[in-house]
Coordinates of C-alpha atoms (C1' of nucleotides) in Angstrom, one line a residue:
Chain A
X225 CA 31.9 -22.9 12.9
X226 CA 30.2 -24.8 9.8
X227 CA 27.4 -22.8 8.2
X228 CA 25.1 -24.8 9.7
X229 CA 21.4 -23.7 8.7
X230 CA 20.0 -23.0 12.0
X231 CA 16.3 -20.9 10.5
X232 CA 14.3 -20.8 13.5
X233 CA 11.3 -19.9 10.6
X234 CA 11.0 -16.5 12.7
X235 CA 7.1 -16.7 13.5
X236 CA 5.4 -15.6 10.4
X237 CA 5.5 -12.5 12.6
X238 CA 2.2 -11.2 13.7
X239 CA -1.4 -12.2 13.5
X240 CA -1.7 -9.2 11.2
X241 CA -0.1 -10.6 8.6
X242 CA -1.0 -13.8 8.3
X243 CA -4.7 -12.9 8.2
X244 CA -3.3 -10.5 5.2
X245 CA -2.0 -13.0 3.4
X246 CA -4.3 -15.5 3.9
X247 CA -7.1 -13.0 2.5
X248 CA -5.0 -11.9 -0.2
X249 CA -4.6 -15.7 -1.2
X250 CA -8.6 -16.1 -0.7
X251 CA -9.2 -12.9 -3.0
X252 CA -6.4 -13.6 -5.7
X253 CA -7.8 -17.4 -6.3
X254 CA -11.5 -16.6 -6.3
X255 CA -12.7 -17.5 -3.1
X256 CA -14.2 -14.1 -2.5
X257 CA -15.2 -13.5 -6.3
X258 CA -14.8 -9.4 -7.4
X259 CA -17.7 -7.6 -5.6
X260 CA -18.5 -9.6 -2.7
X261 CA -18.3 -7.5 0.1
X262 CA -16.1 -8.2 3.1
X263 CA -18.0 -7.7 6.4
X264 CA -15.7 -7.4 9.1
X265 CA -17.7 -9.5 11.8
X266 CA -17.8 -12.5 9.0
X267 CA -14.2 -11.9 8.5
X268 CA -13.5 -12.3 12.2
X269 CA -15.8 -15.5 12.5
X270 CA -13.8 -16.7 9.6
X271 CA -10.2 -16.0 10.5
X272 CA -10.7 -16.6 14.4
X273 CA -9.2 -12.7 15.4
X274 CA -10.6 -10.0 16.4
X275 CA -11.5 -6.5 14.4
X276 CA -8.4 -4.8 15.2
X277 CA -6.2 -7.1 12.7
X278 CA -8.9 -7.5 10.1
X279 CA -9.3 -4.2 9.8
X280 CA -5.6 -3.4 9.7
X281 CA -5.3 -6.0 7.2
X282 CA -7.7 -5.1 5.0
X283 CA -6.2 -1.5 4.7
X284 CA -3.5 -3.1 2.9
X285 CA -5.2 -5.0 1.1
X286 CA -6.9 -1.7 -0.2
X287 CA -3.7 0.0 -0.7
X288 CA -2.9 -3.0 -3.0
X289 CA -6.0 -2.9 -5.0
X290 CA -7.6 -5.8 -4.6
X291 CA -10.0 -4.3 -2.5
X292 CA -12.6 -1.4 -2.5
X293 CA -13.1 0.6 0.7
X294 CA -15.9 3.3 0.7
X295 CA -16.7 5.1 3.8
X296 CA -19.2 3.5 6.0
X297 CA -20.1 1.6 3.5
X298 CA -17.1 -1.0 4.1
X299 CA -14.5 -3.0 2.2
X300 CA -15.4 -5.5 -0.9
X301 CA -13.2 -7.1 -3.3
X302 CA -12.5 -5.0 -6.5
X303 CA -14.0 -5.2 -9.8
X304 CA -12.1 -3.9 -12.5
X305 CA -13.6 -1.9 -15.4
X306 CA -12.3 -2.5 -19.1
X307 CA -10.6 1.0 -18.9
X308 CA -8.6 -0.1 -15.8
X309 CA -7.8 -3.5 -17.0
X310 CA -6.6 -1.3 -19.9
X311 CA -4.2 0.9 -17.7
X312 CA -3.3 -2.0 -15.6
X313 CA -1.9 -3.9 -18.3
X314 CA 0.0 -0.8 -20.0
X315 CA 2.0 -0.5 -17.0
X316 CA 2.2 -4.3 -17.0
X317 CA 3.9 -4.1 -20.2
X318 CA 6.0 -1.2 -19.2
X319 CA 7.4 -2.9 -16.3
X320 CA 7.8 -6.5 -17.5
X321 CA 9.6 -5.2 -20.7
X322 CA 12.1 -3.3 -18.3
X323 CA 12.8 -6.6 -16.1
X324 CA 13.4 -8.8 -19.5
X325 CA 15.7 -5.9 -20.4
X326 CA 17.4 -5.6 -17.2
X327 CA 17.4 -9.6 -16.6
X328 CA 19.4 -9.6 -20.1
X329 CA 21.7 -6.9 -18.9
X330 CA 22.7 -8.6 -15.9
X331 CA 22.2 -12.2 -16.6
X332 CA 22.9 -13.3 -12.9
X333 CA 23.9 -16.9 -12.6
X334 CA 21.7 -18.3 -10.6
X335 CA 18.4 -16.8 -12.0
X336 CA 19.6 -17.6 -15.6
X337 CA 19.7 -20.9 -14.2
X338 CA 16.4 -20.9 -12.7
X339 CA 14.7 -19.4 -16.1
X340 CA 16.1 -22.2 -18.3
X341 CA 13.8 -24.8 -15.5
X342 CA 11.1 -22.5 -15.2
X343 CA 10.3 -22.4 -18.8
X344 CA 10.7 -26.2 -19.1
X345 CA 8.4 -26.6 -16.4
X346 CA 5.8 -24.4 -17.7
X347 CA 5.6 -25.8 -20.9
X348 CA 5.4 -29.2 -19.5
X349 CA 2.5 -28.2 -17.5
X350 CA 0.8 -26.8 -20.5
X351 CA 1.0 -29.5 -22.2
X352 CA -0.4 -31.6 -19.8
X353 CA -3.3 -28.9 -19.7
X354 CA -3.0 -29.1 -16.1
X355 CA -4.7 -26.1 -14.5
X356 CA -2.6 -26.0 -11.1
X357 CA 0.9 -27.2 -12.5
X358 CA 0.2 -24.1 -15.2
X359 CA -0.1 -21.5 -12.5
X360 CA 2.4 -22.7 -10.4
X361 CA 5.0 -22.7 -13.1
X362 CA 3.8 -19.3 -14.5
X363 CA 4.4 -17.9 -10.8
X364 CA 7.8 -19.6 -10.4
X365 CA 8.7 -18.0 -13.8
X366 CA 7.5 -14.2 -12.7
X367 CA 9.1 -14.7 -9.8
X368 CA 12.3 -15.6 -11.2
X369 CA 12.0 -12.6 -14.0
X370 CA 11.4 -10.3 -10.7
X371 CA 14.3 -11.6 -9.0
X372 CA 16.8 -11.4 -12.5
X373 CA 15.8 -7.9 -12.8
X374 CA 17.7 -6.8 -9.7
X375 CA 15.1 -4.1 -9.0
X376 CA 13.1 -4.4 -5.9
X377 CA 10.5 -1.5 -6.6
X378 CA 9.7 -3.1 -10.0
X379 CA 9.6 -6.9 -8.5
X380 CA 7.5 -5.3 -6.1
X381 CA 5.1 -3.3 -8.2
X382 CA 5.0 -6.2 -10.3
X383 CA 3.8 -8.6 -7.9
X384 CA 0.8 -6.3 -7.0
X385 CA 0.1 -5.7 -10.4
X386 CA 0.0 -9.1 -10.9
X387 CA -2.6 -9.6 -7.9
X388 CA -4.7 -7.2 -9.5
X389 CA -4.8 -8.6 -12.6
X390 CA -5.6 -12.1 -12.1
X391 CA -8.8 -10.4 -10.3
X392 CA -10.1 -9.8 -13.2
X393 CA -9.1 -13.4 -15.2
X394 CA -11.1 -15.1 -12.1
X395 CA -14.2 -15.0 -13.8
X396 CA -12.4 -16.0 -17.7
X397 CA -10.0 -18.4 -17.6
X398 CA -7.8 -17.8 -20.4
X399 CA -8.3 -19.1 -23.9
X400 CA -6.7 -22.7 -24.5
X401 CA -5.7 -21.2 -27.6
X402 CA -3.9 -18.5 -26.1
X403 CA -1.6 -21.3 -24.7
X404 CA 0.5 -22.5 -27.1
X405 CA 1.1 -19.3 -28.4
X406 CA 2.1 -18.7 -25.1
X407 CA 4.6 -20.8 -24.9
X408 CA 6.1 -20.4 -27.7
X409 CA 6.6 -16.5 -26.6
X410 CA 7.9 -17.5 -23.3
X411 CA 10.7 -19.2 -25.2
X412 CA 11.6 -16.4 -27.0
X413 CA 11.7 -14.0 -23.7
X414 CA 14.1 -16.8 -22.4
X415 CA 16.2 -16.9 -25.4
X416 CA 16.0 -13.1 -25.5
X417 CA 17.0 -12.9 -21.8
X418 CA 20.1 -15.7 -22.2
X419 CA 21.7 -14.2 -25.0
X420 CA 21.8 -11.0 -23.0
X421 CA 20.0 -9.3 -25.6
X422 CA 18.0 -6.8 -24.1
X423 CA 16.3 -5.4 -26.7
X424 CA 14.3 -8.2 -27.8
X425 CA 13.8 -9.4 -24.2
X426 CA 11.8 -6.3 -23.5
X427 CA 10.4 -6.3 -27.3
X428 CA 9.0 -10.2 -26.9
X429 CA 7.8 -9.3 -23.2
X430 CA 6.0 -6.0 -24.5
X431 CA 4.5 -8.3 -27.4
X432 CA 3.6 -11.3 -24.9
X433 CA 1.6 -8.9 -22.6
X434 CA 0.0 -7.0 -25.0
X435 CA -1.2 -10.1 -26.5
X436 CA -2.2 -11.1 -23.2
X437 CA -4.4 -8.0 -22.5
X438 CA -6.4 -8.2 -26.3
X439 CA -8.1 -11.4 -25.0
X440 CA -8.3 -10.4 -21.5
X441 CA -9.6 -7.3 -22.5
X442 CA -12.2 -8.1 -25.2
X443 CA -13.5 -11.0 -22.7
X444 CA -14.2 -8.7 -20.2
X445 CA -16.1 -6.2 -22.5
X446 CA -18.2 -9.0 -23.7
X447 CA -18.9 -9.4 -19.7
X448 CA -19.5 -6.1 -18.9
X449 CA -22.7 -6.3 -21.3
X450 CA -24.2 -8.4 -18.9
X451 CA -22.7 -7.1 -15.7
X452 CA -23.4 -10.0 -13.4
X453 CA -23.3 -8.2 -10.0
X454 CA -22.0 -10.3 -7.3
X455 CA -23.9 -10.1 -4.1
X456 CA -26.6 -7.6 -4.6
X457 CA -28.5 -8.3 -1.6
X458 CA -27.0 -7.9 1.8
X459 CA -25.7 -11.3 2.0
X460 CA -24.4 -14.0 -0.3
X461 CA -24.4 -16.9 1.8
X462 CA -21.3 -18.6 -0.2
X463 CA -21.5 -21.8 2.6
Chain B
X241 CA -29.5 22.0 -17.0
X242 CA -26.8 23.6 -17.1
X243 CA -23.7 21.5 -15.4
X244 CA -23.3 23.5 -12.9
X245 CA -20.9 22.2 -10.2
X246 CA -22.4 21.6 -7.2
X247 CA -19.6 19.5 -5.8
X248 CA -20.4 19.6 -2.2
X249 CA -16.7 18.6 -0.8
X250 CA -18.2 15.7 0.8
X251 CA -16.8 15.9 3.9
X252 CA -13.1 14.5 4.2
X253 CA -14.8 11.3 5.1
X254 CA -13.1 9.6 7.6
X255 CA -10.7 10.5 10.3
X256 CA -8.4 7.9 9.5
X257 CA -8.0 9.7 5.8
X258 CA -7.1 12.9 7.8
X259 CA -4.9 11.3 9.7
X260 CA -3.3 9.6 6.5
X261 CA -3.1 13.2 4.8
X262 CA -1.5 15.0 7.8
X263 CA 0.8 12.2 8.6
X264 CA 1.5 12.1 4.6
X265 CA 2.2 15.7 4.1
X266 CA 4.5 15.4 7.6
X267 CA 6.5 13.2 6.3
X268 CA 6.9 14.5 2.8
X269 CA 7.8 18.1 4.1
X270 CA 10.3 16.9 6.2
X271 CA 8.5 17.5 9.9
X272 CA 9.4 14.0 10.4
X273 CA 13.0 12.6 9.3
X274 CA 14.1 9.5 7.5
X275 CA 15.5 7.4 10.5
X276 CA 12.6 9.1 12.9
X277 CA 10.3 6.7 14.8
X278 CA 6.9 6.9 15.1
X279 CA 5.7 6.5 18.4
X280 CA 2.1 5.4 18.2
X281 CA 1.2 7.2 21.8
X282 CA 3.2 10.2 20.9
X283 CA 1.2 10.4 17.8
X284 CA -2.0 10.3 19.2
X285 CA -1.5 13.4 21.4
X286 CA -0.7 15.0 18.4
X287 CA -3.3 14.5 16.4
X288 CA -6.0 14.0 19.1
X289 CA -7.2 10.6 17.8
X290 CA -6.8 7.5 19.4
X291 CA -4.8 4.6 18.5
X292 CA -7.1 2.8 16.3
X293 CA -7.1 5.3 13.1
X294 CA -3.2 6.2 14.0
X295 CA -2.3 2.1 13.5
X296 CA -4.9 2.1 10.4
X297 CA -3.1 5.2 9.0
X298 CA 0.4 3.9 9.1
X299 CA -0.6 1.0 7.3
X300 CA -1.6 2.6 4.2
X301 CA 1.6 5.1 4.5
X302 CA 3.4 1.6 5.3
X303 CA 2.4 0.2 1.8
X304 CA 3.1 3.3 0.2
X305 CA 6.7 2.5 1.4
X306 CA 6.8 6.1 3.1
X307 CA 7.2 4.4 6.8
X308 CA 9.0 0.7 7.5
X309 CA 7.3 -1.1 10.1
X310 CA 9.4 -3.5 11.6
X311 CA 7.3 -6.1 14.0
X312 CA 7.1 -5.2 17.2
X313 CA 9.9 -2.3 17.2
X314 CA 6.7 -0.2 15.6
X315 CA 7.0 2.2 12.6
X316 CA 9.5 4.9 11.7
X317 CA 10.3 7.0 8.3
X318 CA 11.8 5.1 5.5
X319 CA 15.4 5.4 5.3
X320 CA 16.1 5.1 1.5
X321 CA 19.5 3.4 0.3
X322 CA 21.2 4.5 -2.8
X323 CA 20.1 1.6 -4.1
X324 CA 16.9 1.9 -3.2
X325 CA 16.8 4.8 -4.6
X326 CA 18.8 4.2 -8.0
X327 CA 15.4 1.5 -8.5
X328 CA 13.1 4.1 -7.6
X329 CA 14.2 6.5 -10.5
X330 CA 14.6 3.6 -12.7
X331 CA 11.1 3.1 -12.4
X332 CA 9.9 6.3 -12.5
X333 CA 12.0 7.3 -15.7
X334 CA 9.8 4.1 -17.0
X335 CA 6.4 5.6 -15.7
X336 CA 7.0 9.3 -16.7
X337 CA 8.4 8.6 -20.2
X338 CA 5.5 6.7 -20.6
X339 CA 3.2 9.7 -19.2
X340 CA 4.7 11.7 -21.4
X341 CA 4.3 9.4 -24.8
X342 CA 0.8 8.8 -23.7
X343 CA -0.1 12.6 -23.0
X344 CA 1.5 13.6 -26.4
X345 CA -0.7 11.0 -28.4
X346 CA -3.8 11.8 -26.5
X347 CA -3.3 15.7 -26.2
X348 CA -6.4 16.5 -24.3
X349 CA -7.1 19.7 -24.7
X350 CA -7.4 21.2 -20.7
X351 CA -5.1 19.5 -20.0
X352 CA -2.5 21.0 -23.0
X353 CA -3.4 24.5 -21.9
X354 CA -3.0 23.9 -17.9
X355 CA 0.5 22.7 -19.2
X356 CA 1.4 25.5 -21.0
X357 CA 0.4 27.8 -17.8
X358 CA 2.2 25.3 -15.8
X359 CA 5.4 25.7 -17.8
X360 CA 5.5 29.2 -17.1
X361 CA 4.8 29.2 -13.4
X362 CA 7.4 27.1 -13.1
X363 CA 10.1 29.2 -14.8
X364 CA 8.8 32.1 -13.4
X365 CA 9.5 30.6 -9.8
X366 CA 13.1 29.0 -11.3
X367 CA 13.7 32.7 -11.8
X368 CA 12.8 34.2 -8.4
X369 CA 14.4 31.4 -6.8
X370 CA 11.4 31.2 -4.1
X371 CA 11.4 28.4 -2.7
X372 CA 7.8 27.4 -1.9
X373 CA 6.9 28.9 -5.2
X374 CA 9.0 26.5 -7.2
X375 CA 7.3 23.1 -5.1
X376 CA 4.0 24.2 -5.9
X377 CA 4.6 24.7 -9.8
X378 CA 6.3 21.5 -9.6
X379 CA 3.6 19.5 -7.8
X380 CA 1.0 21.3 -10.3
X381 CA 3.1 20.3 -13.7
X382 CA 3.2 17.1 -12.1
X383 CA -0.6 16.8 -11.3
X384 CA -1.2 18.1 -14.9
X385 CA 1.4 15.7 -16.4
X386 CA -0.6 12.9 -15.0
X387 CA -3.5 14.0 -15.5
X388 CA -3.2 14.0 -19.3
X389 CA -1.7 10.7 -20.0
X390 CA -5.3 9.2 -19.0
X391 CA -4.0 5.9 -16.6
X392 CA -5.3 6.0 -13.5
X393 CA -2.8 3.1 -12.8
X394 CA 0.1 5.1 -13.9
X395 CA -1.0 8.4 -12.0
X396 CA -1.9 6.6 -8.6
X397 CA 2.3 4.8 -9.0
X398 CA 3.9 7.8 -9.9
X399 CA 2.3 9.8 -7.0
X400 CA 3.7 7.4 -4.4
X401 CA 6.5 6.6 -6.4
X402 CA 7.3 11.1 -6.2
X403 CA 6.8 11.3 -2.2
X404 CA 9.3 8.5 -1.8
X405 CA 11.8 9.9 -3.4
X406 CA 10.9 13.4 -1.8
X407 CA 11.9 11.5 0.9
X408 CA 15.9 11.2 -0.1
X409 CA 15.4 15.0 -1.4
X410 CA 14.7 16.0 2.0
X411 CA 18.4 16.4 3.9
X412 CA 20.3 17.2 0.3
X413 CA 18.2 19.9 -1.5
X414 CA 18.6 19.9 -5.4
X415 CA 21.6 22.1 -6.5
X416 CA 21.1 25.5 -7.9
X417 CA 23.1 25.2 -11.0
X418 CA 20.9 21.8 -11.9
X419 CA 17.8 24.3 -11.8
X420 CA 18.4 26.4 -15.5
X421 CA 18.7 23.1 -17.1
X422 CA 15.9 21.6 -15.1
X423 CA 13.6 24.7 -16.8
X424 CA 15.0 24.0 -20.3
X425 CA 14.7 20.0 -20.1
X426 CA 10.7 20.8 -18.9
X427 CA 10.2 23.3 -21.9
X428 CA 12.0 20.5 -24.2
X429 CA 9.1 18.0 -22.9
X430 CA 6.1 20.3 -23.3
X431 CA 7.3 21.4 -26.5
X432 CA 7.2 17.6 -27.8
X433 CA 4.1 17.3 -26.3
X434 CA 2.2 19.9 -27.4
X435 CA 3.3 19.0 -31.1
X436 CA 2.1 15.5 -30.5
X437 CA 5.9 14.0 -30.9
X438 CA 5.8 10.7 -28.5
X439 CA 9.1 9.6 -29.3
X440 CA 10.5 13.3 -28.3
X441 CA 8.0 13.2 -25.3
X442 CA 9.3 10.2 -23.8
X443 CA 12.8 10.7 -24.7
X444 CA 12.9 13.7 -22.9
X445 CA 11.0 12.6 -20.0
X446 CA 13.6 10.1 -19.2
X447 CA 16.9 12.0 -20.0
X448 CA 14.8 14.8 -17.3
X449 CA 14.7 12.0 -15.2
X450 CA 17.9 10.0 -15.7
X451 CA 20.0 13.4 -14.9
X452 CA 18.3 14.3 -11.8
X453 CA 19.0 10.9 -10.9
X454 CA 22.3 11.1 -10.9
X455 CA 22.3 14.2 -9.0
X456 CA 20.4 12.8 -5.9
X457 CA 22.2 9.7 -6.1
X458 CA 25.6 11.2 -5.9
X459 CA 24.1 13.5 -3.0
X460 CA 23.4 10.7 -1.3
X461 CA 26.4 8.4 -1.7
X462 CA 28.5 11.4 -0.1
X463 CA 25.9 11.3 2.5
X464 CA 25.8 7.6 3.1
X465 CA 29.8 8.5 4.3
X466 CA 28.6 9.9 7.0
X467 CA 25.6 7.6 8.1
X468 CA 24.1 10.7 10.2
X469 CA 21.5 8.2 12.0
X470 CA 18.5 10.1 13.2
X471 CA 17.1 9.5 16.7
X472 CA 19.9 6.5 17.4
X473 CA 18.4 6.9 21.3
X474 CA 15.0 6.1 22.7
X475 CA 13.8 9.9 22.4
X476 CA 14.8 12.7 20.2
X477 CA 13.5 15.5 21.7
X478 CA 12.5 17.7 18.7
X479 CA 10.4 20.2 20.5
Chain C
dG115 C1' -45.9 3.2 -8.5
dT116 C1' -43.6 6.8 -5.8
dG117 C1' -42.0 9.0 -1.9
dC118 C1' -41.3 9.0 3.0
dG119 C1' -39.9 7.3 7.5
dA120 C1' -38.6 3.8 10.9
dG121 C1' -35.6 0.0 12.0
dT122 C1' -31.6 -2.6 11.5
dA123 C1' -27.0 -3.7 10.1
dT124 C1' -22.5 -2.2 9.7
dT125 C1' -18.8 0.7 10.1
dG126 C1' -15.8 4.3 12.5
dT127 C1' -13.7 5.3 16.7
dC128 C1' -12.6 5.3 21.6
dT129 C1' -11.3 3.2 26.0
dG130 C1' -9.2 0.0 28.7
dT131 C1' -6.6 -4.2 29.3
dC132 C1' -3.2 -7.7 28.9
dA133 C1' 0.6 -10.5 26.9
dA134 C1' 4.7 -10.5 24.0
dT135 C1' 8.7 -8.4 22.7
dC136 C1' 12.5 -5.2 22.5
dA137 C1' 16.2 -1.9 24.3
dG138 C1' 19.1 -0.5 27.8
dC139 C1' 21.2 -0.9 32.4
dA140 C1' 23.1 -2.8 36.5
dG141 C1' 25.4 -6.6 38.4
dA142 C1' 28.0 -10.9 38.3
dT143 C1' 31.7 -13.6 36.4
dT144 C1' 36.1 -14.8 34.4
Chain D
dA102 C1' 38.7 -4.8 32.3
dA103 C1' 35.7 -7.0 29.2
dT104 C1' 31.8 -9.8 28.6
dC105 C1' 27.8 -12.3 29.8
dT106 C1' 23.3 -12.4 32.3
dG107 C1' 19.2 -11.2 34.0
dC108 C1' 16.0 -7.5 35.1
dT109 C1' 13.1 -3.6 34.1
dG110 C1' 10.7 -0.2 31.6
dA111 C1' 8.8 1.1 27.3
dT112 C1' 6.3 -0.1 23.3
dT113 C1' 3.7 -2.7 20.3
dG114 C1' 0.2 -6.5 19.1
dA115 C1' -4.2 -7.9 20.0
dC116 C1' -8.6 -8.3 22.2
dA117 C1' -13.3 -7.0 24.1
dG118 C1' -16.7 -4.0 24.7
dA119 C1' -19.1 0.1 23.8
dC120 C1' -21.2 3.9 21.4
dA121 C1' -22.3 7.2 17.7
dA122 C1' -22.8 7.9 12.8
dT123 C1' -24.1 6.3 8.6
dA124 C1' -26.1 3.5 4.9
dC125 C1' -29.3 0.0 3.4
dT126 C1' -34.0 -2.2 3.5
dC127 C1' -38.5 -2.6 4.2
dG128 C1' -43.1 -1.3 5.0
dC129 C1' -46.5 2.3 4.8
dA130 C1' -49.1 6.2 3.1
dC131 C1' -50.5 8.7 -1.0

DNA sequence: GTGCGAGTATTGTCTGTCAATCAGCAGATT
DNA sequence: AATCTGCTGATTGACAGACAATACTCGCAC
């Protein structure tokens, strides 16, 4: 029998989880900005389902991060203090440097492959100083780092990690810059990563992150001075 | 005023959280298996709640990875691979080395004494060979451990990151002989910490790590032989 | 202006219901 | 005899409705 490809796309499986990910993807690009509250009856109106899979939904969400739950009080989107951002990208660092490493170790075919694109097509979109392409290719290049690594806790702990943080560059939008510089440490990573030296892939991905966090963090302290609360009142009225 | 502490508890909150906890300790002691399904019914009459805060609590031990929901086949304990598991101490190697860097730079000063004490329990408890005796000083040098390196982010991982892998110590239980090094590799880390050495902290962290690694691994490769599958039929009748 | 109390909005939880899906079993077929 | 087929029971996924408990807001008295 020829390998014919016969993916019947398996239902994206239940309601459940396509209300989580469509949340998560509402949340992670700004749509409900850090703070606003999530009323469950809005929610429902919103997605079309009922209470039962918003609510179940939402307690993943909350196990991810990305959202606040406080007793009676309900669910809202998370806003992250300087001293988390600060924890959140030590671990990011941690973790990242140990996928370079590992990536370098292993240097699988396919994802070695896929890295050498990625990183063409990032810095093409950057410069182009096109907002979308530059996310899209940074996310095609995590998600090739996570996948080279060969560790499925990390890629996953990443990957919420990574939710988390962009939370809190919503607001910021990173320094152009930050860009080229950027860049020009993403090549290094790769080169790192291709040589199958493992050492400076984890080195150059500890120095891109923490370089990364100085100007995410100091942004966000200059914010917190002014600590623009989202949707003090009871409702926001976003339409 | 004096600061006294007038913590009032505040009630466990929710019945869903109480559910989480009992469920969460259940699994992590063993009442429930790897392999053992979770029969949402079933688990109502034990706990005397209804099905809503039973679903809501299996999602949050879901994302925690300490149950595997598979769509409409419902949720059961996590069964963890050896390779699952080699990832899992990969990762926590990572997190506790860093712990242990970060406590030795920061040395708070509670927490340094509650690690000394720790310390002690612990080898006292090594030395009776009491069981119950030796989880708790564990649990407590842990809580301590995590406590002092001062990242939220790194405690709340590490946590779930420990009752995972309780889960693969469950069937095998850690040999004796591996205890008397276990008690001199955990002196070796305080020691290093208490003298603010984060190189020797870390070090030590990970070579703790890294060799009780390979003892659960190995366990569970000789296991994996013999693929004893838990409740293969519809019911398996514990009572 | 401050403190108190009523009212309302929202969550937490239960019950009952129904469709969709899965696992095992009996019967039919070759 | 072995395999395929269809049925049946068990279980989950999802909804609606209901009710108590709690938190927030506002107006009122002082």
């Amino acid at each position: 029998m020829p390998d014919l490809d016969l993916h019947v796309e398996r239902h994206p499986a239940t309601l459940r989880l396509l209300v989580e990910d469509k949340l998560r993807a509402a949340i992670v690009e700004g749509r409900f900005p850090p703070g606003q509250r999530l009323i469950e009856r809005e929610l429902c109106e919103l997605t079309g389902v009922g209470r039962t899979s918003i609510r179940e939904a939402i307690r993943q969400l909350e196990a991810e991060g990305l959202v606040t739950v406080v007793p009676h009080r309900g669910p809202s989107v998370t806003v992250i203090t300087p001293g988390e951002a600060r924890d959140l990208y030590a671990v990011r660092g941690l973790l990242e440097g140990y996928a370079g490493r590992e990536f370098a170790r292993l240097r699988p075919e396919a994802e070695i492959a896929a890295l050498g694109r990625d990183v063409e097509g990032f810095a093409r979109a950057a410069a182009n100083a096109d907002r979308r392409a530059l996310i899209a290719a940074k996310t095609a290049l995590y998600a090739t780092l996570m996948r080279g690594c060969g560790n499925a806790v990390v890629r996953q702990m990443l990957t919420t990690l990574h939710n988390r943080i962009t939370l809190l560059r919503l607001t910021s939008m990173s320094q152009p810059g930050r860009l080229k510089d950027s860049v020009s440490e993403i090549r290094t990573i790769a080169a790192a990563i291709v040589t199958g030296d493992g050492d400076a892939a984890e080195a150059s991905c500890r120095l891109h992150i923490a370089r990364a966090a100085v100007v995410a963090i100091a942004v966000l302290e200059q914010q917190s001075n002014v600590p623009t609360q989202v949707s003090r009142g009871r409702h926001s009225k976003t339409e």
